[in-house]
Amino acid sequence: MKAIERRTIREYTSEPISEKTLKYILSCGQRASNCGNMQLYSIIVTQTQEGKQRLAPLHFNQPMVENSAVVLTICVDTNRFNKWCETNNASKSLNNYLFLNVATIDAAICTQAMAQAAEEKGLGVCYLGTVNYMVEDISKALNLPDGVIPVTCLTIGYPKQIPPMTERLPLEAVVHYEEYKDYTTANIKAMYKDIENNPTNQDFVKENNMENLAQVFTQVRYPKEMNENFSKKYEDYLKEHFFEK
Amino acid sequence: MKAIERRTIREYTSEPISEKTLKYILSCGQRASNCGNMQLYSIIVTQTQEGKQRLAPLHFNQPMVENSAVVLTICVDTNRFNKWCETNNASKSLNNYLFLNVATIDAAICTQAMAQAAEEKGLGVCYLGTVNYMVEDISKALNLPDGVIPVTCLTIGYPKQIPPMTERLPLEAVVHYEEYKDYTTANIKAMYKDIENNPTNQDFVKENNMENLAQVFTQVRYPKEMNENFSKKYEDYLKEHFFEK
């Protein structure tokens, strides 16, 4: 798949990924840029059916988990670096908000480099954002120590079929030249027109008895109260298992 | 540059990037995966010398800013989505910790897709982590409204030369199979041996009058007090300009 035409692949054949290909994917992830070459991430590879079955309910039983060839869970990892500091009589300095952010960004960069390496080899991938909702349970399932926080998850396998490309906003909706030009109501209406007119999206509106697509997003798919509950769970987990006490 | 052999490029020729190539890079970023297809990011393109000069001091005058062909500042953007919700009588639900995290990850994924598109076209890139230290000043310089938070920055240009690859930890240091296996002191010492023995790193230790490389990281490059001050600045900015009050 060319990068400019890529699609998320949610259905995979039963063909496994060779050890060589998996190593190539992981190595491309590690080769991507990272802050100060500190490599503040870890990648958990789930390949056994047992392991995938344990993860599946933590990803709300999305079928990609059990049907993929491999599941990668990419985590912020200050534990390894801190242990290196301990053995070198160096003080720990990373378990704060700044480095949670820095290492989260690095973990995502590493993940996308792996996604593209997989796609280059004819594989398809799907990101699972459920990780961010289920940090505590996923950490337990993968035996993550303090200082290690799951960031995102990638399911990988050979595509059963190539679905159509999903729509995007016009490029000029997400790009600003020299400085941010804020949007007028007319801009917004013009930019979202194609997405709103997409038949699948119009079906979502009807199925959910909403007036429009924006309401499907904020009242059905990502309602405020749910988001705030998951926010609190995430913050509580960080206080207990990441930030310095 | 092949993904598995890529290097960060900090020195560029004066050759500009064509409009077509820039559009390709931006389009590959937008084509990457994102949560719910909400596209909660914006990309600010800085191409004028004036714009680069304004940004340079905010990136601690790292020479890549002024010498590159283009600087991209990639931001979390809930402003555009919220404006769409307003025009559709839909409640806002994203200005919380969960979606700051989700959109930060998506912005980083988009950035890495742009980095690889640039490298595919023979360009070189350098990430600037300084963004995370300087969120407030960069936001002002780029005229970012509330709900828009800079995440990372990419300088792009044609490479003046290809530097040697930087070392990495052994792959097995960052990869765990099925579950996280915590590190023993012996593991840590073996894993970091090559990085510690790298002559450039040994020079850093001497120049800084430290006992070892770990101390250079946590006492000189990323000391705790500095990290905590920048953490606080970042959190304060988010409270004022991102989180719902």
Coordinates of C-alpha atoms in Angstrom, one line a residue:
Chain A
M1 CA 0.0 0.0 0.0
K2 CA 1.3 3.4 -0.9
A3 CA 1.4 5.8 2.1
I4 CA -0.9 8.3 0.3
E5 CA -3.5 5.6 -0.4
R6 CA -3.3 3.6 2.7
R7 CA -6.3 2.1 4.5
T8 CA -6.8 0.7 7.9
I9 CA -7.1 -3.1 7.6
R10 CA -9.5 -4.8 10.0
E11 CA -9.8 -8.2 8.4
Y12 CA -6.8 -10.5 8.1
T13 CA -6.1 -13.9 6.5
S14 CA -4.7 -16.7 8.7
E15 CA -1.2 -16.3 7.2
P16 CA 1.4 -15.8 10.0
I17 CA 4.1 -13.1 9.9
S18 CA 7.6 -14.6 9.6
E19 CA 10.1 -13.9 12.3
K20 CA 12.2 -12.0 9.8
T21 CA 9.4 -9.7 8.8
L22 CA 8.4 -9.1 12.5
K23 CA 12.0 -8.2 13.3
Y24 CA 12.2 -5.8 10.4
I25 CA 9.0 -4.1 11.6
L26 CA 10.2 -3.8 15.2
S27 CA 13.7 -2.5 14.0
C28 CA 12.1 0.2 11.8
G29 CA 10.2 1.3 14.9
Q30 CA 13.4 1.5 17.0
R31 CA 15.2 3.4 14.2
A32 CA 12.7 6.2 14.1
S33 CA 13.5 9.5 15.9
N34 CA 13.3 9.8 19.7
C35 CA 14.1 12.3 22.3
G36 CA 17.8 12.4 23.2
N37 CA 18.2 8.7 22.0
M38 CA 16.8 7.7 25.4
Q39 CA 14.3 5.3 23.8
L40 CA 11.7 5.7 26.5
Y41 CA 9.4 3.1 25.2
S42 CA 8.8 -0.7 25.2
I43 CA 6.9 -2.8 22.7
I44 CA 5.0 -5.8 23.9
V45 CA 4.5 -8.4 21.2
T46 CA 1.4 -10.6 21.6
Q47 CA 1.6 -13.6 19.2
T48 CA 0.0 -16.5 21.0
Q49 CA -3.7 -17.2 20.7
E50 CA -3.9 -17.3 24.5
G51 CA -2.3 -13.8 24.8
K52 CA -4.7 -12.4 22.2
Q53 CA -7.7 -13.9 23.9
R54 CA -6.6 -12.3 27.2
L55 CA -6.3 -8.9 25.5
A56 CA -9.5 -9.1 23.4
P57 CA -12.0 -8.1 26.1
L58 CA -9.8 -5.2 27.2
H59 CA -10.2 -3.9 23.6
F60 CA -14.0 -4.2 23.9
N61 CA -13.8 -7.5 21.9
Q62 CA -12.9 -5.8 18.6
P63 CA -12.4 -8.8 16.3
M64 CA -9.0 -7.5 15.0
V65 CA -7.3 -8.5 18.2
E66 CA -8.0 -12.3 17.9
N67 CA -7.9 -12.4 14.1
S68 CA -4.6 -10.6 13.6
A69 CA -1.2 -12.3 13.2
V70 CA 0.3 -10.1 15.9
V71 CA -0.7 -7.4 18.3
L72 CA 1.8 -4.8 19.4
T73 CA 1.2 -2.7 22.5
I74 CA 3.5 0.3 22.6
C75 CA 4.2 1.8 26.0
V76 CA 6.0 4.8 27.5
D77 CA 8.8 3.2 29.5
T78 CA 10.8 5.1 32.1
N79 CA 11.4 2.0 34.1
R80 CA 14.3 0.8 32.0
F81 CA 16.0 4.2 31.9
N82 CA 15.5 4.7 35.7
K83 CA 17.0 1.3 36.4
W84 CA 20.1 2.4 34.3
C85 CA 20.2 5.6 36.4
E86 CA 20.1 3.5 39.6
T87 CA 23.0 1.3 38.6
N88 CA 25.0 4.5 37.8
N89 CA 24.2 6.6 40.8
A90 CA 22.3 9.1 38.7
S91 CA 19.2 10.8 40.0
K92 CA 15.8 10.0 38.3
S93 CA 14.3 13.0 36.5
L94 CA 11.6 11.7 34.1
N95 CA 8.5 10.9 36.0
N96 CA 6.7 14.1 35.4
Y97 CA 4.2 15.6 33.0
L98 CA 6.8 16.9 30.5
F99 CA 8.4 13.5 29.9
L100 CA 5.1 11.6 29.9
N101 CA 4.3 13.9 27.0
V102 CA 7.7 13.5 25.3
A103 CA 7.7 9.7 25.7
T104 CA 4.1 9.4 24.5
I105 CA 5.0 11.3 21.3
D106 CA 8.1 9.1 20.9
A107 CA 6.0 5.9 21.4
A108 CA 3.6 7.1 18.7
I109 CA 6.4 7.9 16.3
C110 CA 7.8 4.5 16.8
T111 CA 4.4 2.9 16.3
Q112 CA 3.8 4.7 13.0
A113 CA 7.2 3.7 11.7
M114 CA 6.3 0.1 12.5
A115 CA 2.9 0.5 10.8
Q116 CA 4.6 1.8 7.6
A117 CA 7.2 -1.0 7.7
A118 CA 4.4 -3.5 7.9
E119 CA 2.5 -1.9 5.0
E120 CA 5.7 -1.8 3.0
K121 CA 5.8 -5.6 3.4
G122 CA 2.3 -6.1 2.2
L123 CA 0.7 -6.3 5.6
G124 CA -2.2 -4.3 6.9
V125 CA -2.6 -2.6 10.3
C126 CA -5.3 -1.2 12.6
Y127 CA -4.6 1.1 15.5
L128 CA -6.7 0.4 18.7
G129 CA -7.4 3.6 20.6
T130 CA -9.1 1.5 23.3
V131 CA -5.7 1.4 25.0
N132 CA -6.2 4.9 26.3
Y133 CA -9.5 3.9 28.0
M134 CA -8.1 0.7 29.5
V135 CA -4.7 1.6 30.7
E136 CA -5.0 -0.2 34.1
D137 CA -6.4 -3.5 32.8
I138 CA -4.0 -3.7 29.9
S139 CA -1.1 -2.9 32.2
K140 CA -2.1 -5.8 34.5
A141 CA -2.6 -8.2 31.6
L142 CA 0.9 -7.4 30.2
N143 CA 2.6 -7.3 33.6
L144 CA 3.7 -3.7 33.2
P145 CA 5.7 -2.3 36.2
D146 CA 5.4 1.3 37.5
G147 CA 6.7 3.8 35.0
V148 CA 5.5 1.8 32.0
I149 CA 2.2 3.2 30.5
P150 CA 0.4 1.7 27.4
V151 CA 0.1 4.4 24.7
T152 CA -1.3 2.7 21.7
C153 CA -1.8 -0.7 20.1
L154 CA -1.4 -2.0 16.5
T155 CA -3.0 -5.2 15.1
I156 CA -1.1 -6.5 12.1
G157 CA -1.9 -9.2 9.5
Y158 CA -2.1 -10.0 5.8
P159 CA -5.2 -8.2 4.4
K160 CA -8.3 -10.3 3.6
Q161 CA -9.4 -7.5 1.2
I162 CA -8.6 -3.9 0.6
P163 CA -11.5 -1.7 1.6
P164 CA -12.3 1.6 0.0
M165 CA -10.4 4.6 1.3
T166 CA -12.2 6.6 4.0
E167 CA -12.8 10.3 3.4
R168 CA -10.8 13.1 4.9
L169 CA -11.4 16.8 5.4
P170 CA -10.0 18.9 2.5
L171 CA -6.3 19.2 3.0
E172 CA -6.6 23.0 3.4
A173 CA -8.9 22.4 6.4
V174 CA -6.0 21.0 8.5
V175 CA -3.1 23.0 7.1
H176 CA -2.3 26.7 7.9
Y177 CA 0.4 28.7 6.2
E178 CA 2.6 30.9 8.4
E179 CA 0.0 31.3 11.1
Y180 CA -3.3 29.8 12.3
K181 CA -6.3 31.3 10.5
D182 CA -9.3 30.7 12.6
Y183 CA -12.4 29.2 10.9
T184 CA -15.7 31.1 10.2
T185 CA -19.0 29.3 10.3
A186 CA -19.0 29.3 6.5
N187 CA -15.5 27.7 6.4
I188 CA -16.7 25.0 8.8
K189 CA -19.8 24.2 6.8
A190 CA -17.9 24.0 3.5
M191 CA -15.1 21.8 5.0
Y192 CA -17.4 19.2 6.6
K193 CA -19.9 19.0 3.7
D194 CA -18.4 15.9 2.0
I195 CA -18.1 14.0 5.3
E196 CA -21.7 14.9 6.3
N197 CA -23.0 13.8 2.9
N198 CA -21.2 10.5 2.9
P199 CA -24.0 7.8 2.8
T200 CA -22.4 5.7 5.6
N201 CA -22.3 8.8 7.9
Q202 CA -25.9 9.7 7.0
D203 CA -26.9 6.1 8.0
F204 CA -25.2 6.6 11.4
V205 CA -27.2 9.7 11.9
K206 CA -30.5 7.9 11.2
E207 CA -29.6 4.7 13.1
N208 CA -28.8 6.8 16.2
N209 CA -31.8 9.1 15.9
M210 CA -29.7 12.2 15.9
E211 CA -30.1 15.4 14.0
N212 CA -26.7 15.4 12.4
L213 CA -23.2 13.8 12.4
A214 CA -21.6 16.1 14.9
Q215 CA -24.2 14.9 17.4
V216 CA -23.4 11.3 16.7
F217 CA -19.8 12.0 17.6
T218 CA -20.4 13.9 20.8
Q219 CA -23.7 12.4 22.1
V220 CA -23.2 8.7 21.0
R221 CA -19.6 7.8 20.1
Y222 CA -17.6 10.1 22.5
P223 CA -20.0 11.6 25.0
K224 CA -18.7 14.0 27.5
E225 CA -19.5 12.1 30.6
M226 CA -17.9 8.9 29.3
N227 CA -14.8 10.9 28.2
E228 CA -14.5 12.5 31.6
N229 CA -14.8 9.1 33.4
F230 CA -12.1 7.6 31.3
S231 CA -10.0 10.8 31.8
K232 CA -10.2 10.4 35.5
K233 CA -9.3 6.7 35.4
Y234 CA -6.3 7.5 33.3
E235 CA -5.2 10.4 35.6
D236 CA -5.6 8.2 38.7
Y237 CA -3.6 5.4 37.1
L238 CA -0.7 7.9 36.3
K239 CA -0.7 9.3 39.8
E240 CA -0.4 5.8 41.3
H241 CA 2.0 4.3 38.7
F242 CA 3.9 7.0 36.8
F243 CA 4.3 10.3 38.5
E244 CA 6.9 10.6 41.2
K245 CA 5.2 10.6 44.6
Chain B
M1 CA 16.7 6.8 2.9
K2 CA 15.4 3.3 3.8
A3 CA 13.3 3.4 7.0
I4 CA 15.6 0.9 8.7
E5 CA 18.7 3.0 8.0
R6 CA 17.3 6.4 8.4
R7 CA 19.2 9.2 10.1
T8 CA 18.1 12.6 11.4
I9 CA 19.3 15.3 9.1
R10 CA 20.3 18.6 10.7
E11 CA 22.1 20.2 7.8
Y12 CA 20.3 21.1 4.6
T13 CA 21.2 22.5 1.2
S14 CA 19.5 25.7 0.1
E15 CA 17.3 23.8 -2.4
P16 CA 13.6 24.6 -1.8
I17 CA 10.8 22.0 -1.6
S18 CA 8.4 22.2 -4.6
E19 CA 4.8 22.9 -3.9
K20 CA 3.9 19.4 -5.3
T21 CA 6.3 17.7 -2.9
L22 CA 5.1 19.6 0.1
K23 CA 1.5 18.8 -0.8
Y24 CA 2.4 15.1 -1.1
I25 CA 4.1 15.2 2.4
L26 CA 1.1 16.9 4.0
S27 CA -1.4 14.6 2.3
C28 CA 0.5 11.5 3.5
G29 CA 0.2 12.9 7.1
Q30 CA -3.5 13.4 6.7
R31 CA -3.9 9.9 5.3
A32 CA -2.4 8.2 8.4
S33 CA -4.7 6.7 11.0
N34 CA -6.5 8.9 13.5
C35 CA -9.2 8.4 16.1
G36 CA -12.7 8.1 14.8
N37 CA -11.6 10.1 11.6
M38 CA -12.1 13.3 13.7
Q39 CA -8.7 14.6 12.5
L40 CA -8.0 16.5 15.8
Y41 CA -4.8 18.2 14.6
S42 CA -3.6 21.1 12.5
I43 CA -0.3 21.6 10.7
I44 CA 1.3 25.0 10.6
V45 CA 3.6 25.4 7.6
T46 CA 6.4 27.9 8.1
Q47 CA 8.2 28.6 4.8
T48 CA 9.1 32.3 4.9
Q49 CA 12.5 33.4 6.2
E50 CA 10.7 35.8 8.4
G51 CA 8.5 33.1 9.9
K52 CA 11.5 30.9 10.5
Q53 CA 13.4 33.7 12.2
R54 CA 10.5 34.3 14.5
L55 CA 10.4 30.6 15.5
A56 CA 14.2 30.1 15.8
P57 CA 14.7 31.6 19.3
L58 CA 11.7 29.6 20.6
H59 CA 13.6 26.5 19.6
F60 CA 16.7 27.7 21.5
N61 CA 18.2 28.9 18.2
Q62 CA 18.8 25.4 16.9
P63 CA 20.2 26.1 13.4
M64 CA 17.9 23.6 11.7
V65 CA 15.0 26.1 12.0
E66 CA 16.4 28.8 9.9
N67 CA 18.4 26.5 7.5
S68 CA 15.6 24.1 6.6
A69 CA 13.3 24.5 3.6
V70 CA 10.2 24.2 5.7
V71 CA 9.3 23.9 9.3
L72 CA 6.1 22.1 10.3
T73 CA 4.5 22.6 13.7
I74 CA 2.0 19.9 14.4
C75 CA -0.7 20.7 16.9
V76 CA -3.6 19.0 18.7
D77 CA -6.7 20.9 17.4
T78 CA -10.0 20.6 19.1
N79 CA -11.0 24.2 18.0
R80 CA -12.0 23.2 14.5
F81 CA -14.1 20.2 15.7
N82 CA -15.7 22.2 18.5
K83 CA -16.7 24.9 16.0
W84 CA -18.3 22.2 13.8
C85 CA -20.2 21.0 17.0
E86 CA -21.4 24.6 17.6
T87 CA -22.8 25.0 14.1
N88 CA -24.6 21.7 14.6
N89 CA -26.0 22.2 18.1
A90 CA -23.8 19.3 19.4
S91 CA -22.3 19.5 22.9
K92 CA -18.5 19.7 23.2
S93 CA -16.9 16.7 24.7
L94 CA -13.2 16.7 23.9
N95 CA -11.4 19.2 26.2
N96 CA -10.3 16.7 28.8
Y97 CA -7.2 14.6 29.6
L98 CA -8.3 11.6 27.6
F99 CA -8.7 13.4 24.3
L100 CA -5.6 15.5 24.9
N101 CA -3.8 12.2 25.0
V102 CA -5.7 10.7 22.0
A103 CA -5.1 13.8 19.9
T104 CA -1.4 14.1 20.9
I105 CA -0.9 10.5 19.7
D106 CA -2.8 11.2 16.4
A107 CA -0.7 14.4 15.9
A108 CA 2.5 12.3 16.3
I109 CA 1.3 9.6 14.0
C110 CA 0.5 12.3 11.4
T111 CA 4.0 13.8 11.9
Q112 CA 5.8 10.5 11.4
A113 CA 3.8 9.8 8.2
M114 CA 5.0 13.2 6.9
A115 CA 8.6 12.5 8.0
Q116 CA 8.6 9.2 6.0
A117 CA 6.9 10.8 3.0
A118 CA 9.7 13.5 3.0
E119 CA 12.4 10.8 3.3
E120 CA 10.8 8.8 0.5
K121 CA 11.2 12.0 -1.7
G122 CA 14.9 12.3 -0.8
L123 CA 14.5 14.9 1.9
G124 CA 15.8 14.7 5.4
V125 CA 14.0 15.7 8.6
C126 CA 14.7 16.6 12.2
Y127 CA 12.2 16.5 15.0
L128 CA 12.4 19.4 17.5
G129 CA 11.3 18.4 21.0
T130 CA 11.8 22.0 22.1
V131 CA 8.1 22.5 21.3
N132 CA 7.1 20.7 24.5
Y133 CA 9.1 23.2 26.6
M134 CA 7.9 26.3 24.8
V135 CA 4.2 25.7 24.2
E136 CA 3.0 29.1 25.3
D137 CA 5.5 31.1 23.2
I138 CA 5.1 29.0 20.1
S139 CA 1.3 29.2 20.4
K140 CA 1.6 33.0 20.5
A141 CA 4.0 33.2 17.5
L142 CA 1.7 31.0 15.4
N143 CA -1.5 32.7 16.6
L144 CA -3.0 29.5 18.0
P145 CA -6.4 29.8 19.6
D146 CA -7.6 28.0 22.7
G147 CA -8.0 24.3 22.1
V148 CA -4.9 24.2 19.8
I149 CA -1.7 22.9 21.5
P150 CA 1.6 22.4 19.7
V151 CA 2.8 18.8 20.0
T152 CA 5.9 18.5 17.9
C153 CA 7.9 20.1 15.1
L154 CA 9.6 18.9 12.0
T155 CA 12.3 20.7 10.0
I156 CA 12.6 19.4 6.4
G157 CA 15.2 20.0 3.7
Y158 CA 17.5 18.3 1.2
P159 CA 20.4 16.8 3.1
K160 CA 23.8 18.5 2.9
Q161 CA 25.4 15.2 3.8
I162 CA 24.3 11.8 5.3
P163 CA 25.7 11.5 8.8
P164 CA 26.5 8.0 10.3
M165 CA 23.6 6.2 12.0
T166 CA 23.3 6.7 15.7
E167 CA 23.4 3.7 17.9
R168 CA 20.4 2.1 19.5
L169 CA 19.9 -0.3 22.4
P170 CA 19.8 -3.9 21.3
L171 CA 16.4 -4.6 19.9
E172 CA 15.7 -7.1 22.6
A173 CA 16.1 -4.3 25.2
V174 CA 12.9 -2.6 24.0
V175 CA 10.9 -5.6 22.9
H176 CA 9.0 -8.0 25.2
Y177 CA 7.3 -11.2 24.1
E178 CA 3.8 -11.9 25.6
E179 CA 4.5 -10.0 28.8
Y180 CA 6.9 -7.5 30.2
K181 CA 10.0 -9.1 31.7
D182 CA 11.6 -6.7 34.1
Y183 CA 15.3 -6.0 33.9
T184 CA 18.0 -7.2 36.3
T185 CA 21.0 -5.0 37.0
A186 CA 23.0 -7.5 34.8
N187 CA 20.6 -7.0 32.0
I188 CA 20.8 -3.2 32.2
K189 CA 24.6 -3.2 32.2
A190 CA 24.8 -5.5 29.2
M191 CA 22.2 -3.5 27.2
Y192 CA 23.7 -0.1 27.8
K193 CA 27.4 -1.2 27.3
D194 CA 27.7 -0.2 23.6
I195 CA 26.0 3.2 24.2
E196 CA 28.3 3.8 27.2
N197 CA 31.4 2.8 25.2
N198 CA 30.6 5.0 22.2
P199 CA 33.5 7.5 21.9
T200 CA 31.2 10.5 21.4
N201 CA 29.3 9.6 24.6
Q202 CA 32.5 9.1 26.5
D203 CA 33.5 12.6 25.4
F204 CA 30.2 14.0 26.8
V205 CA 31.0 12.4 30.2
K206 CA 34.5 14.0 30.3
E207 CA 33.4 17.4 29.0
N208 CA 30.7 17.6 31.7
N209 CA 32.9 16.3 34.5
M210 CA 30.4 13.5 35.3
E211 CA 31.1 10.0 36.4
N212 CA 29.1 8.3 33.7
L213 CA 26.6 8.8 30.8
A214 CA 23.5 8.3 32.9
Q215 CA 24.6 11.3 35.0
V216 CA 25.0 13.4 31.9
F217 CA 21.4 12.7 31.0
T218 CA 19.8 13.4 34.4
Q219 CA 22.2 16.0 35.8
V220 CA 23.1 18.0 32.7
R221 CA 20.8 17.4 29.7
Y222 CA 17.5 16.7 31.4
P223 CA 17.8 17.6 35.1
K224 CA 14.9 17.1 37.4
E225 CA 14.3 20.7 38.4
M226 CA 14.3 21.9 34.8
N227 CA 11.9 19.1 33.8
E228 CA 9.6 20.0 36.7
N229 CA 9.6 23.7 35.8
F230 CA 8.8 22.9 32.1
S231 CA 6.1 20.4 33.3
K232 CA 4.5 23.1 35.4
K233 CA 4.5 25.6 32.5
Y234 CA 2.9 23.0 30.2
E235 CA 0.2 22.1 32.7
D236 CA -0.5 25.8 33.5
Y237 CA -0.9 26.5 29.8
L238 CA -3.3 23.5 29.3
K239 CA -5.4 24.6 32.3
E240 CA -5.8 28.1 30.7
H241 CA -6.1 27.2 27.1
F242 CA -7.2 23.6 26.6
F243 CA -9.1 22.0 29.5
E244 CA -12.7 22.9 29.9
K245 CA -13.1 25.4 32.8

